[in-house]
Short mmCIF file of C-alpha atoms in Angstrom, two decimals:
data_model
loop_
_atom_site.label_atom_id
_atom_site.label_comp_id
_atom_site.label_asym_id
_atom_site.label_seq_id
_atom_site.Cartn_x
_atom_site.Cartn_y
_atom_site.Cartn_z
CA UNK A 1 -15.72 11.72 7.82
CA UNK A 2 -16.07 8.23 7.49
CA UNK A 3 -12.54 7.37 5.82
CA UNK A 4 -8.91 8.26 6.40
CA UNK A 5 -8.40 11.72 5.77
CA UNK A 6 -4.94 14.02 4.93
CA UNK A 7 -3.71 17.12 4.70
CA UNK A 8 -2.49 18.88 2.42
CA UNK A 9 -3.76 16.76 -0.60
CA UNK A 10 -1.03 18.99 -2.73
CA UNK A 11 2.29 20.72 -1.16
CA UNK A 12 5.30 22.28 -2.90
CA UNK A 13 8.19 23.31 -1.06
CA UNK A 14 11.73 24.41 -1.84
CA UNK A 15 14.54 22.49 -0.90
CA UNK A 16 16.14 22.77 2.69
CA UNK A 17 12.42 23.95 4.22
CA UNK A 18 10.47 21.89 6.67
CA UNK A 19 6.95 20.15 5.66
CA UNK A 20 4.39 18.29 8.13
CA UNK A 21 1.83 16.49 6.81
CA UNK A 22 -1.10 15.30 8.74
CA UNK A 23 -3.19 12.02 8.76
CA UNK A 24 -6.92 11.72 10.38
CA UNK A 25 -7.30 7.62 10.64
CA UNK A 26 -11.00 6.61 11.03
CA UNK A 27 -12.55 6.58 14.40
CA UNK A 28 -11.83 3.65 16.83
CA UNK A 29 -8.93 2.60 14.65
CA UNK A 30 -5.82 2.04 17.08
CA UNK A 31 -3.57 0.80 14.32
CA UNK A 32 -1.82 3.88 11.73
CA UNK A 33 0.27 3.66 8.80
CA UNK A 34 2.38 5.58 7.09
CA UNK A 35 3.56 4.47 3.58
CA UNK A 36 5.82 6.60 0.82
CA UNK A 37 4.69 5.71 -3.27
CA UNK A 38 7.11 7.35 -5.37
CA UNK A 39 7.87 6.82 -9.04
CA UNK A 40 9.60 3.79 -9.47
CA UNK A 41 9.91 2.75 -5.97
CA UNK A 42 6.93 1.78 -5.55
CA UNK A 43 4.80 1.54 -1.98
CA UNK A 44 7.57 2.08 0.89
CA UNK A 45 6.63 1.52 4.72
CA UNK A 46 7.84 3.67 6.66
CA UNK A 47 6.22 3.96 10.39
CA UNK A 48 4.11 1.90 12.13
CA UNK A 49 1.35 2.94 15.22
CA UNK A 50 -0.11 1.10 17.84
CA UNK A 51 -2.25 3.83 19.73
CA UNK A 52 0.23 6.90 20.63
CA UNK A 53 3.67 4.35 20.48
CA UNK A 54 5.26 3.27 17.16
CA UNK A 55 6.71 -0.13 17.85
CA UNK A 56 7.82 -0.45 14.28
CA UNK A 57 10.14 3.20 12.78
CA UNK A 58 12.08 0.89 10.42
CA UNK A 59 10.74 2.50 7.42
CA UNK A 60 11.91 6.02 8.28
CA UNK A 61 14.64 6.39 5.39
CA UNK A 62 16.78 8.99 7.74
CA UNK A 63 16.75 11.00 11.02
CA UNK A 64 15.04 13.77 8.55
CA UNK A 65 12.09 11.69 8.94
CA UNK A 66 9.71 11.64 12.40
CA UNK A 67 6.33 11.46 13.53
CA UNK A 68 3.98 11.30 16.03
CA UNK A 69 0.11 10.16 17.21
CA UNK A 70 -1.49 11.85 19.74
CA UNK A 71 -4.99 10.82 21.37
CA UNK A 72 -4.90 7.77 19.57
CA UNK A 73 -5.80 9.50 16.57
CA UNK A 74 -4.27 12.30 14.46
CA UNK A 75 -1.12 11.82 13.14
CA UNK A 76 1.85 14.06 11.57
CA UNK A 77 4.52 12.99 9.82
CA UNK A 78 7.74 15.86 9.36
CA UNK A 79 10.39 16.12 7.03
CA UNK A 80 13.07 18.42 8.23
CA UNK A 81 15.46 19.95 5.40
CA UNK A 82 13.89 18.59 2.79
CA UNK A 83 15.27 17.22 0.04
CA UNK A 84 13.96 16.53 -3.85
CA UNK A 85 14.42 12.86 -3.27
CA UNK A 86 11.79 13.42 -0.83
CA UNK A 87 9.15 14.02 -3.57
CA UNK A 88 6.38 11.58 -3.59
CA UNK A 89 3.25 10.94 -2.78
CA UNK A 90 2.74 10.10 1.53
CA UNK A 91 0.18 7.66 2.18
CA UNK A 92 -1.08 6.94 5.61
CA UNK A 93 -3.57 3.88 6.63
CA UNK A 94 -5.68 2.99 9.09
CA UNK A 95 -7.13 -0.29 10.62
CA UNK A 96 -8.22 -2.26 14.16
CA UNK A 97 -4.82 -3.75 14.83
CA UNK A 98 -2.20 -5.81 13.19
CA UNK A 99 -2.79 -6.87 9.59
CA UNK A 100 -1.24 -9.97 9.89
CA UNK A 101 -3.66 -10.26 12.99
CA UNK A 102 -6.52 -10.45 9.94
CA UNK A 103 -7.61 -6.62 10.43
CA UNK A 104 -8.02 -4.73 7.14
CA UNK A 105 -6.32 -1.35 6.96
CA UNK A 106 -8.20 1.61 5.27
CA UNK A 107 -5.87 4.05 3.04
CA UNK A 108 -6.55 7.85 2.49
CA UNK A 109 -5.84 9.38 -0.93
CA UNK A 110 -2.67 10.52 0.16
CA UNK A 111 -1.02 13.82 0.54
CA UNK A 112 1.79 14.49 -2.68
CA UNK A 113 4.85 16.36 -1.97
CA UNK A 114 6.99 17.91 -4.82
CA UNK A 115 10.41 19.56 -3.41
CA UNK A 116 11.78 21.92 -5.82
CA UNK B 1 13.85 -10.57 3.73
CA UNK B 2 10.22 -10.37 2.66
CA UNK B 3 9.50 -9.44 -1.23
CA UNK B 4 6.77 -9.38 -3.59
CA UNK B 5 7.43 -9.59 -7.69
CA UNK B 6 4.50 -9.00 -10.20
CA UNK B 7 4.05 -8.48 -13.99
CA UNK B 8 5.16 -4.85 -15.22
CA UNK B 9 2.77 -2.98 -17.27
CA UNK B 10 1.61 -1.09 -18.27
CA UNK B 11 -1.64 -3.65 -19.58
CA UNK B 12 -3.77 -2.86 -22.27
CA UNK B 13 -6.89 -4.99 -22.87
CA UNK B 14 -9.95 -4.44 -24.66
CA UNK B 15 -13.38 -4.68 -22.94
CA UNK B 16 -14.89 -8.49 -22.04
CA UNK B 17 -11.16 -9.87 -22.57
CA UNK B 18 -9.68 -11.87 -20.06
CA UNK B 19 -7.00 -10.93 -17.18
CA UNK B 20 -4.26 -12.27 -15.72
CA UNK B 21 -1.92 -10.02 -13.48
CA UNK B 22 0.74 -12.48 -12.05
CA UNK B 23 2.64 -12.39 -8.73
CA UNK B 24 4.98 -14.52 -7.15
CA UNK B 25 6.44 -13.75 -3.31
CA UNK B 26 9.47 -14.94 -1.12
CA UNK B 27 8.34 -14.75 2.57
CA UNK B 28 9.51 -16.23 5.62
CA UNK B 29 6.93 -18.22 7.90
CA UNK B 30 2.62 -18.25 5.94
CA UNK B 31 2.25 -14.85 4.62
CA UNK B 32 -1.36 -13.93 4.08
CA UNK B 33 -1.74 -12.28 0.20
CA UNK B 34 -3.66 -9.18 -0.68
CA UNK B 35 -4.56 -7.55 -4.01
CA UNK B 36 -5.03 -3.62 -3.39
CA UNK B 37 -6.76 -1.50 -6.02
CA UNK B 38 -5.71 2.17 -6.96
CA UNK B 39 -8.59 3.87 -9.06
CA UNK B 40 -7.22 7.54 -10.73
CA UNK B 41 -7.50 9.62 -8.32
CA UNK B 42 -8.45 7.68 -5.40
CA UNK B 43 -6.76 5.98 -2.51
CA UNK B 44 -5.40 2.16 -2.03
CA UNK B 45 -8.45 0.04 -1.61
CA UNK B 46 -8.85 -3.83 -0.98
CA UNK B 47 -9.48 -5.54 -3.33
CA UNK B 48 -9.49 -9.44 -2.31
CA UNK B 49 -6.94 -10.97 0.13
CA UNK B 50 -6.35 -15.29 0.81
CA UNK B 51 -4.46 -15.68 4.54
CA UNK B 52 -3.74 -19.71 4.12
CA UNK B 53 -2.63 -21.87 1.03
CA UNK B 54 -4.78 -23.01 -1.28
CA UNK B 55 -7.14 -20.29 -0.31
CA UNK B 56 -9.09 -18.46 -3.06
CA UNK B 57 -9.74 -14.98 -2.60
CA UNK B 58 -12.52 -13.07 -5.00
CA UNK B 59 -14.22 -10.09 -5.27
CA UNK B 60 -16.03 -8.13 -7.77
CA UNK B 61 -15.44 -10.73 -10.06
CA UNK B 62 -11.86 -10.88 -9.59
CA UNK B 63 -10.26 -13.97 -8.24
CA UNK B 64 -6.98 -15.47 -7.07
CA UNK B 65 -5.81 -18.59 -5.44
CA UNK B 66 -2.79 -18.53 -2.76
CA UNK B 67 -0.49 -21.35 -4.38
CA UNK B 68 2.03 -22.46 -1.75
CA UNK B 69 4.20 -24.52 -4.01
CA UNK B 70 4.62 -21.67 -6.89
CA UNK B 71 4.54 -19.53 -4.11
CA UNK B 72 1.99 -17.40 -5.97
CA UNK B 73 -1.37 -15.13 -6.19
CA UNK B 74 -2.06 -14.39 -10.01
CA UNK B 75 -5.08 -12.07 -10.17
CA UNK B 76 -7.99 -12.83 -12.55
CA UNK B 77 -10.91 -11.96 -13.93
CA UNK B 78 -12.98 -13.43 -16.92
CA UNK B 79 -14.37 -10.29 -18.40
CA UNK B 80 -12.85 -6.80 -17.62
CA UNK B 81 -15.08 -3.67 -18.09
CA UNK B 82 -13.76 0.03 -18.75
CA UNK B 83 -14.62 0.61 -15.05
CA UNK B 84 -11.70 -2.09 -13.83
CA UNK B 85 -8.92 0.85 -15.15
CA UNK B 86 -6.65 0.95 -12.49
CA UNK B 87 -3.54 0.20 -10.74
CA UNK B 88 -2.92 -3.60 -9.38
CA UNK B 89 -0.84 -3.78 -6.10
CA UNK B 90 -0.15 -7.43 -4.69
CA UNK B 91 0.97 -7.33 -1.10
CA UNK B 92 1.56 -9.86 1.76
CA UNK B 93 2.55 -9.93 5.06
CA UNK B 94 4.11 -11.74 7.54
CA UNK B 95 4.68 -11.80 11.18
CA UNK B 96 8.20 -13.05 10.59
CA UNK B 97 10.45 -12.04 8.12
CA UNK B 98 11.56 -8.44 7.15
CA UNK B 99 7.72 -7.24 6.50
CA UNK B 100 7.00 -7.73 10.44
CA UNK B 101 3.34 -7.66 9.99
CA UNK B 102 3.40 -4.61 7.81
CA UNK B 103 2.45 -4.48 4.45
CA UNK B 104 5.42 -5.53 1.88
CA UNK B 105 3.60 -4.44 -1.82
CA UNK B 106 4.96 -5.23 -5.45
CA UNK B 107 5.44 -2.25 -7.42
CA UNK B 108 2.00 -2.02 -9.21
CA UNK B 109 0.47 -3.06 -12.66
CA UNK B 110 -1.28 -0.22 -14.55
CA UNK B 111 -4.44 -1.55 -16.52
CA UNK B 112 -5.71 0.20 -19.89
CA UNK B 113 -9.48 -1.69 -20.46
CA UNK B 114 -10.46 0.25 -24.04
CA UNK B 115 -13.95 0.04 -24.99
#
């Protein structure tokens, strides 16, 4: 497709269980975000990509918290042990590099996660 | 570190009246500015950005200037329509500071427009 897709668009899980969630960032685009909106917090960053390294993890709220690119493109973020804190909706975000480099990144419609 | 402040909402306005959504930011080094739009039930989108001061971003007849010395990026427009419902995200980011060229977003300003 032509924009950023993810997977699931919808997940419940029970506490304690293990979610991944995937992100498909447009094609060509070597830079991938991943961002957390939840009620009241607002947008949270939590991992950066450059291609298949993540020079920036300072996001990642605890060791719960991981992911990985592969090929350059599709991404998966995993929550081990989940938590209900952990409910909100996952955003990820493509672009051509750096923002502050002047690239425009390209969001999906995000992937919300309810832990009950 | 890096922050961004704007006005809570939620905004109610009726159609043709005129907006103002204001931020203000505390950055480290020249932050470029962004305004992102979330339509219901669609993803972030951009909708105008300024990367120097005095700059004005604009876009579908929304508009904001990059003001160095109030260190702010109100959004406006002169006439909103039904179809400008949304949430209002104002962003920047910096290569220095604690945003390290990532995204660093205020926590969103939902906007009613009632026919």
């Amino acid at each position: 497709g032509a924009g950023v897709s993810q997977s699931p668009s919808n997940k419940v899980t029970e506490k304690g269980k293990d979610v991944e969630l995937r992100c498909d960032p447009i094609s060509g685009h070597t830079a991938l975000y991943w961002y957390r909106q939840s009620l009241g917090q607002g947008l949270e960053f939590l991992i950066y990509f450059q291609g298949n390294s993540a020079p920036d993890k300072s996001g990642l709220p605890s060791d719960r918290f991981s992911a990985e690119r592969t090929g350059g493109s599709v991404s998966t973020l995993t929550i081990q042990r989940t938590q209900q804190e952990d409910s909100a909706v996952y955003l990820c975000a493509s672009g051509g590099g750096k923002i502050w480099s002047g690239n425009t990144i390209y969001f999906g419609e995000g992937s919300w996660l309810t832990v009950v | 570190g890096d922050s961004v402040t704007q006005m809570e909402g939620p905004v109610t306005l009726s159609e043709e009246a005129f907006l103002t959504i204001n931020c203000t930011y505390t950055a480290t080094g020249y932050p470029s500015l962004f305004w992102y739009v979330q339509y219901p039930g669609e993803g972030l989108q951009l909708l105008l950005k300024a990367t120097k001061a005095d700059d004005k971003g604009s876009n579908k007849g929304f508009e904001a200037t990059y003001r160095k010395e109030t260190t702010s990026f109100h959004l406006e427009k002169g006439s909103v329509q039904v179809s400008d419902s949304a949430v209002y995200f104002c962003a920047l980011t910096s290569y220095y500071g604690g945003s390290q060229g990532n995204l660093i977003f205020g926590k969103g300003t939902k906007l009613s427009v009632k026919p």
